[in-house]
Amino acid sequence: MNGAVTPPRARHIVLLGPPGAGKGTQAGTLAKELGYAHLSTGDLLRSEVAAGTPLGRAADGYMRAGQLVPDELVLEILRGRLRRPDAEAGFLLDGFPRTLAQAAEIERWTPIELVISFEIERTQLIARLAGRRICPRCGAVYHLDAHPPREPGRCDRDGTELVQRPDDRPEAIEVRLRVYAEATEPLLGFYRDRGVLRGLDASGSPAEVAVRFRRLVEPGGTP
Ligand code: AP5
């Protein structure tokens, strides 16, 4: 025993990174392993859109165009989700915060202990987004090359015909990448200043990224 104390595993983790970097893919798996909630504001908003709620109707146009949904709508939906009991053990926040105003607001609600920045080249992002297909019924995510369904075009879980997300069209992808650079990249400095930012090399296969990702969230994990 050298008397060193291993810090506890972070319970409140933010995943930052451009569209298509693989945040959702990694968060889904790791959240299950850790017993944490996977809180994706994109998924929450898409559920509202699918259900045709007033919030969903207000968000739909922004999402299709690749623009950010106004802060007050996103904060409303996330505040409600954080109150659910499954977020008490810990959470992985995927796609939030995306603006400095959102980052400042969540600091008022709860401390953020670890921020993982997914780093990857633009050409790989575009290939991941262009090849993504999703199940409109259960939300499962596939990729035509990296993670194809067993039967082409059909969801493995429920057989539903897979679709392309409206914001994965080339013109919306361009907007999303620009919006990320303008509105979300400044958060890297915000969290670096707080000493909680860690970079993750998000290139390579999902399994390779998962190994590096897990290492970062281990207690005492290092970049
Ligand atoms: P959101 O759903 O959050 O989209 P995003 O951040 O643009 O992220 P993506 O879902 O596109 O990518 P990802 O990094 O999760 O990648 P994935 O794992 O799926 O937001 C959508 C919209 O909602 C926004 O544009 C905005 O309008 C609104 N919104 C959401 N949150 C908001 C907020 N906080 N404020 C305001 N507006 C908000 O992977 C992508 C593909 O690549 C998949 O096909 C996957 O199978 C594949 N893949 C994953 N990993 C690998 C790998 N290692 N190798 C090869 N392929 C891989």
PDB file of N, CA and C in Angstrom, residues 22-81:
ATOM      1  N   GLY A  22     -19.599   9.229 -33.273  1.00  0.00           N
ATOM      2  CA  GLY A  22     -19.790   7.925 -32.619  1.00  0.00           C
ATOM      3  C   GLY A  22     -20.187   8.031 -31.159  1.00  0.00           C
ATOM      4  N   LYS A  23     -20.655   9.200 -30.743  1.00  0.00           N
ATOM      5  CA  LYS A  23     -21.021   9.423 -29.337  1.00  0.00           C
ATOM      6  C   LYS A  23     -22.155   8.479 -28.916  1.00  0.00           C
ATOM      7  N   GLY A  24     -23.207   8.441 -29.716  1.00  0.00           N
ATOM      8  CA  GLY A  24     -24.369   7.622 -29.364  1.00  0.00           C
ATOM      9  C   GLY A  24     -24.024   6.145 -29.318  1.00  0.00           C
ATOM     10  N   THR A  25     -23.235   5.699 -30.290  1.00  0.00           N
ATOM     11  CA  THR A  25     -22.842   4.280 -30.350  1.00  0.00           C
ATOM     12  C   THR A  25     -22.102   3.890 -29.073  1.00  0.00           C
ATOM     13  N   GLN A  26     -21.131   4.698 -28.682  1.00  0.00           N
ATOM     14  CA  GLN A  26     -20.329   4.363 -27.501  1.00  0.00           C
ATOM     15  C   GLN A  26     -21.125   4.547 -26.210  1.00  0.00           C
ATOM     16  N   ALA A  27     -21.911   5.614 -26.141  1.00  0.00           N
ATOM     17  CA  ALA A  27     -22.653   5.893 -24.904  1.00  0.00           C
ATOM     18  C   ALA A  27     -23.653   4.794 -24.608  1.00  0.00           C
ATOM     19  N   GLY A  28     -24.316   4.301 -25.652  1.00  0.00           N
ATOM     20  CA  GLY A  28     -25.345   3.268 -25.449  1.00  0.00           C
ATOM     21  C   GLY A  28     -24.750   2.048 -24.762  1.00  0.00           C
ATOM     22  N   THR A  29     -23.595   1.593 -25.246  1.00  0.00           N
ATOM     23  CA  THR A  29     -22.976   0.384 -24.693  1.00  0.00           C
ATOM     24  C   THR A  29     -22.445   0.626 -23.287  1.00  0.00           C
ATOM     25  N   LEU A  30     -21.710   1.725 -23.123  1.00  0.00           N
ATOM     26  CA  LEU A  30     -21.047   1.954 -21.834  1.00  0.00           C
ATOM     27  C   LEU A  30     -22.060   2.254 -20.721  1.00  0.00           C
ATOM     28  N   ALA A  31     -23.123   2.983 -21.063  1.00  0.00           N
ATOM     29  CA  ALA A  31     -24.124   3.307 -20.040  1.00  0.00           C
ATOM     30  C   ALA A  31     -24.709   2.012 -19.466  1.00  0.00           C
ATOM     31  N   LYS A  32     -24.961   1.041 -20.335  1.00  0.00           N
ATOM     32  CA  LYS A  32     -25.505  -0.247 -19.847  1.00  0.00           C
ATOM     33  C   LYS A  32     -24.499  -0.913 -18.912  1.00  0.00           C
ATOM     34  N   GLU A  33     -23.240  -0.928 -19.320  1.00  0.00           N
ATOM     35  CA  GLU A  33     -22.208  -1.580 -18.491  1.00  0.00           C
ATOM     36  C   GLU A  33     -22.092  -0.934 -17.114  1.00  0.00           C
ATOM     37  N   LEU A  34     -22.182   0.398 -17.084  1.00  0.00           N
ATOM     38  CA  LEU A  34     -21.972   1.120 -15.817  1.00  0.00           C
ATOM     39  C   LEU A  34     -23.255   1.223 -14.986  1.00  0.00           C
ATOM     40  N   GLY A  35     -24.400   0.901 -15.606  1.00  0.00           N
ATOM     41  CA  GLY A  35     -25.678   1.104 -14.915  1.00  0.00           C
ATOM     42  C   GLY A  35     -26.069   2.574 -14.862  1.00  0.00           C
ATOM     43  N   TYR A  36     -25.563   3.350 -15.805  1.00  0.00           N
ATOM     44  CA  TYR A  36     -25.878   4.773 -15.886  1.00  0.00           C
ATOM     45  C   TYR A  36     -26.995   4.992 -16.918  1.00  0.00           C
ATOM     46  N   ALA A  37     -27.633   6.161 -16.840  1.00  0.00           N
ATOM     47  CA  ALA A  37     -28.604   6.527 -17.870  1.00  0.00           C
ATOM     48  C   ALA A  37     -27.872   7.132 -19.068  1.00  0.00           C
ATOM     49  N   HIS A  38     -28.309   6.768 -20.265  1.00  0.00           N
ATOM     50  CA  HIS A  38     -27.773   7.387 -21.495  1.00  0.00           C
ATOM     51  C   HIS A  38     -28.774   8.473 -21.897  1.00  0.00           C
ATOM     52  N   LEU A  39     -28.378   9.711 -21.717  1.00  0.00           N
ATOM     53  CA  LEU A  39     -29.296  10.822 -21.980  1.00  0.00           C
ATOM     54  C   LEU A  39     -28.864  11.521 -23.261  1.00  0.00           C
ATOM     55  N   SER A  40     -29.593  11.247 -24.333  1.00  0.00           N
ATOM     56  CA  SER A  40     -29.283  11.867 -25.631  1.00  0.00           C
ATOM     57  C   SER A  40     -30.369  12.890 -25.942  1.00  0.00           C
ATOM     58  N   THR A  41     -29.978  14.152 -26.000  1.00  0.00           N
ATOM     59  CA  THR A  41     -31.012  15.160 -26.288  1.00  0.00           C
ATOM     60  C   THR A  41     -31.552  14.979 -27.713  1.00  0.00           C
ATOM     61  N   GLY A  42     -30.692  14.486 -28.635  1.00  0.00           N
ATOM     62  CA  GLY A  42     -31.182  14.215 -29.990  1.00  0.00           C
ATOM     63  C   GLY A  42     -32.296  13.170 -29.956  1.00  0.00           C
ATOM     64  N   ASP A  43     -32.069  12.060 -29.209  1.00  0.00           N
ATOM     65  CA  ASP A  43     -33.096  11.008 -29.120  1.00  0.00           C
ATOM     66  C   ASP A  43     -34.361  11.542 -28.438  1.00  0.00           C
ATOM     67  N   LEU A  44     -34.178  12.323 -27.375  1.00  0.00           N
ATOM     68  CA  LEU A  44     -35.353  12.861 -26.667  1.00  0.00           C
ATOM     69  C   LEU A  44     -36.169  13.741 -27.614  1.00  0.00           C
ATOM     70  N   LEU A  45     -35.475  14.570 -28.384  1.00  0.00           N
ATOM     71  CA  LEU A  45     -36.182  15.460 -29.315  1.00  0.00           C
ATOM     72  C   LEU A  45     -36.863  14.655 -30.425  1.00  0.00           C
ATOM     73  N   ARG A  46     -36.162  13.634 -30.958  1.00  0.00           N
ATOM     74  CA  ARG A  46     -36.776  12.823 -32.025  1.00  0.00           C
ATOM     75  C   ARG A  46     -38.028  12.111 -31.512  1.00  0.00           C
ATOM     76  N   SER A  47     -38.037  11.704 -30.233  1.00  0.00           N
ATOM     77  CA  SER A  47     -39.249  11.077 -29.671  1.00  0.00           C
ATOM     78  C   SER A  47     -40.398  12.068 -29.631  1.00  0.00           C
ATOM     79  N   GLU A  48     -40.089  13.310 -29.273  1.00  0.00           N
ATOM     80  CA  GLU A  48     -41.139  14.340 -29.226  1.00  0.00           C
ATOM     81  C   GLU A  48     -41.679  14.617 -30.633  1.00  0.00           C
ATOM     82  N   VAL A  49     -40.764  14.645 -31.602  1.00  0.00           N
ATOM     83  CA  VAL A  49     -41.187  14.882 -32.993  1.00  0.00           C
ATOM     84  C   VAL A  49     -42.095  13.737 -33.434  1.00  0.00           C
ATOM     85  N   ALA A  50     -41.663  12.494 -33.162  1.00  0.00           N
ATOM     86  CA  ALA A  50     -42.443  11.322 -33.600  1.00  0.00           C
ATOM     87  C   ALA A  50     -43.822  11.309 -32.946  1.00  0.00           C
ATOM     88  N   ALA A  51     -43.887  11.767 -31.690  1.00  0.00           N
ATOM     89  CA  ALA A  51     -45.172  11.759 -30.964  1.00  0.00           C
ATOM     90  C   ALA A  51     -46.031  12.965 -31.335  1.00  0.00           C
ATOM     91  N   GLY A  52     -45.456  13.900 -32.082  1.00  0.00           N
ATOM     92  CA  GLY A  52     -46.237  15.074 -32.524  1.00  0.00           C
ATOM     93  C   GLY A  52     -46.623  16.009 -31.392  1.00  0.00           C
ATOM     94  N   THR A  53     -45.830  16.047 -30.328  1.00  0.00           N
ATOM     95  CA  THR A  53     -46.128  16.946 -29.211  1.00  0.00           C
ATOM     96  C   THR A  53     -45.856  18.394 -29.637  1.00  0.00           C
ATOM     97  N   PRO A  54     -46.369  19.383 -28.888  1.00  0.00           N
ATOM     98  CA  PRO A  54     -46.076  20.777 -29.231  1.00  0.00           C
ATOM     99  C   PRO A  54     -44.563  21.036 -29.255  1.00  0.00           C
ATOM    100  N   LEU A  55     -43.834  20.450 -28.283  1.00  0.00           N
ATOM    101  CA  LEU A  55     -42.375  20.648 -28.264  1.00  0.00           C
ATOM    102  C   LEU A  55     -41.748  20.028 -29.521  1.00  0.00           C
ATOM    103  N   GLY A  56     -42.216  18.854 -29.883  1.00  0.00           N
ATOM    104  CA  GLY A  56     -41.691  18.192 -31.073  1.00  0.00           C
ATOM    105  C   GLY A  56     -41.984  18.997 -32.335  1.00  0.00           C
ATOM    106  N   ARG A  57     -43.189  19.556 -32.411  1.00  0.00           N
ATOM    107  CA  ARG A  57     -43.537  20.355 -33.608  1.00  0.00           C
ATOM    108  C   ARG A  57     -42.663  21.608 -33.670  1.00  0.00           C
ATOM    109  N   ALA A  58     -42.357  22.172 -32.511  1.00  0.00           N
ATOM    110  CA  ALA A  58     -41.513  23.373 -32.497  1.00  0.00           C
ATOM    111  C   ALA A  58     -40.072  23.035 -32.891  1.00  0.00           C
ATOM    112  N   ALA A  59     -39.616  21.818 -32.534  1.00  0.00           N
ATOM    113  CA  ALA A  59     -38.211  21.454 -32.776  1.00  0.00           C
ATOM    114  C   ALA A  59     -37.963  20.936 -34.193  1.00  0.00           C
ATOM    115  N   ASP A  60     -38.980  20.373 -34.818  1.00  0.00           N
ATOM    116  CA  ASP A  60     -38.808  19.602 -36.050  1.00  0.00           C
ATOM    117  C   ASP A  60     -38.070  20.372 -37.156  1.00  0.00           C
ATOM    118  N   GLY A  61     -38.467  21.587 -37.423  1.00  0.00           N
ATOM    119  CA  GLY A  61     -37.884  22.363 -38.522  1.00  0.00           C
ATOM    120  C   GLY A  61     -36.405  22.633 -38.295  1.00  0.00           C
ATOM    121  N   TYR A  62     -36.049  22.968 -37.061  1.00  0.00           N
ATOM    122  CA  TYR A  62     -34.632  23.216 -36.748  1.00  0.00           C
ATOM    123  C   TYR A  62     -33.816  21.947 -37.001  1.00  0.00           C
ATOM    124  N   MET A  63     -34.352  20.808 -36.548  1.00  0.00           N
ATOM    125  CA  MET A  63     -33.596  19.558 -36.654  1.00  0.00           C
ATOM    126  C   MET A  63     -33.408  19.151 -38.111  1.00  0.00           C
ATOM    127  N   ARG A  64     -34.469  19.232 -38.898  1.00  0.00           N
ATOM    128  CA  ARG A  64     -34.355  18.861 -40.311  1.00  0.00           C
ATOM    129  C   ARG A  64     -33.309  19.694 -41.028  1.00  0.00           C
ATOM    130  N   ALA A  65     -33.236  20.966 -40.656  1.00  0.00           N
ATOM    131  CA  ALA A  65     -32.297  21.874 -41.322  1.00  0.00           C
ATOM    132  C   ALA A  65     -30.872  21.733 -40.772  1.00  0.00           C
ATOM    133  N   GLY A  66     -30.709  20.983 -39.686  1.00  0.00           N
ATOM    134  CA  GLY A  66     -29.376  20.825 -39.102  1.00  0.00           C
ATOM    135  C   GLY A  66     -29.021  21.950 -38.136  1.00  0.00           C
ATOM    136  N   GLN A  67     -30.002  22.783 -37.797  1.00  0.00           N
ATOM    137  CA  GLN A  67     -29.764  23.893 -36.865  1.00  0.00           C
ATOM    138  C   GLN A  67     -30.010  23.431 -35.433  1.00  0.00           C
ATOM    139  N   LEU A  68     -29.480  24.175 -34.467  1.00  0.00           N
ATOM    140  CA  LEU A  68     -29.756  23.846 -33.070  1.00  0.00           C
ATOM    141  C   LEU A  68     -31.185  24.237 -32.712  1.00  0.00           C
ATOM    142  N   VAL A  69     -31.795  23.415 -31.896  1.00  0.00           N
ATOM    143  CA  VAL A  69     -33.111  23.731 -31.330  1.00  0.00           C
ATOM    144  C   VAL A  69     -32.869  24.798 -30.246  1.00  0.00           C
ATOM    145  N   PRO A  70     -33.764  25.782 -30.107  1.00  0.00           N
ATOM    146  CA  PRO A  70     -33.523  26.835 -29.111  1.00  0.00           C
ATOM    147  C   PRO A  70     -33.275  26.273 -27.704  1.00  0.00           C
ATOM    148  N   ASP A  71     -32.348  26.943 -27.007  1.00  0.00           N
ATOM    149  CA  ASP A  71     -31.934  26.467 -25.681  1.00  0.00           C
ATOM    150  C   ASP A  71     -33.109  26.176 -24.755  1.00  0.00           C
ATOM    151  N   GLU A  72     -34.116  27.066 -24.731  1.00  0.00           N
ATOM    152  CA  GLU A  72     -35.177  26.883 -23.725  1.00  0.00           C
ATOM    153  C   GLU A  72     -35.948  25.582 -23.939  1.00  0.00           C
ATOM    154  N   LEU A  73     -36.105  25.155 -25.208  1.00  0.00           N
ATOM    155  CA  LEU A  73     -36.829  23.897 -25.464  1.00  0.00           C
ATOM    156  C   LEU A  73     -35.993  22.705 -25.020  1.00  0.00           C
ATOM    157  N   VAL A  74     -34.699  22.759 -25.332  1.00  0.00           N
ATOM    158  CA  VAL A  74     -33.821  21.643 -24.972  1.00  0.00           C
ATOM    159  C   VAL A  74     -33.686  21.545 -23.453  1.00  0.00           C
ATOM    160  N   LEU A  75     -33.571  22.691 -22.799  1.00  0.00           N
ATOM    161  CA  LEU A  75     -33.437  22.679 -21.335  1.00  0.00           C
ATOM    162  C   LEU A  75     -34.701  22.127 -20.687  1.00  0.00           C
ATOM    163  N   GLU A  76     -35.836  22.461 -21.247  1.00  0.00           N
ATOM    164  CA  GLU A  76     -37.106  21.964 -20.686  1.00  0.00           C
ATOM    165  C   GLU A  76     -37.148  20.433 -20.756  1.00  0.00           C
ATOM    166  N   ILE A  77     -36.789  19.902 -21.912  1.00  0.00           N
ATOM    167  CA  ILE A  77     -36.890  18.452 -22.098  1.00  0.00           C
ATOM    168  C   ILE A  77     -35.848  17.730 -21.229  1.00  0.00           C
ATOM    169  N   LEU A  78     -34.656  18.289 -21.111  1.00  0.00           N
ATOM    170  CA  LEU A  78     -33.614  17.614 -20.327  1.00  0.00           C
ATOM    171  C   LEU A  78     -33.902  17.704 -18.829  1.00  0.00           C
ATOM    172  N   ARG A  79     -34.443  18.819 -18.395  1.00  0.00           N
ATOM    173  CA  ARG A  79     -34.742  18.970 -16.966  1.00  0.00           C
ATOM    174  C   ARG A  79     -35.701  17.871 -16.527  1.00  0.00           C
ATOM    175  N   GLY A  80     -36.716  17.632 -17.341  1.00  0.00           N
ATOM    176  CA  GLY A  80     -37.693  16.579 -17.034  1.00  0.00           C
ATOM    177  C   GLY A  80     -37.028  15.205 -17.010  1.00  0.00           C
ATOM    178  N   ARG A  81     -36.140  14.955 -17.973  1.00  0.00           N
ATOM    179  CA  ARG A  81     -35.511  13.633 -18.074  1.00  0.00           C
ATOM    180  C   ARG A  81     -34.570  13.369 -16.887  1.00  0.00           C
TER     181      ARG A  81
END
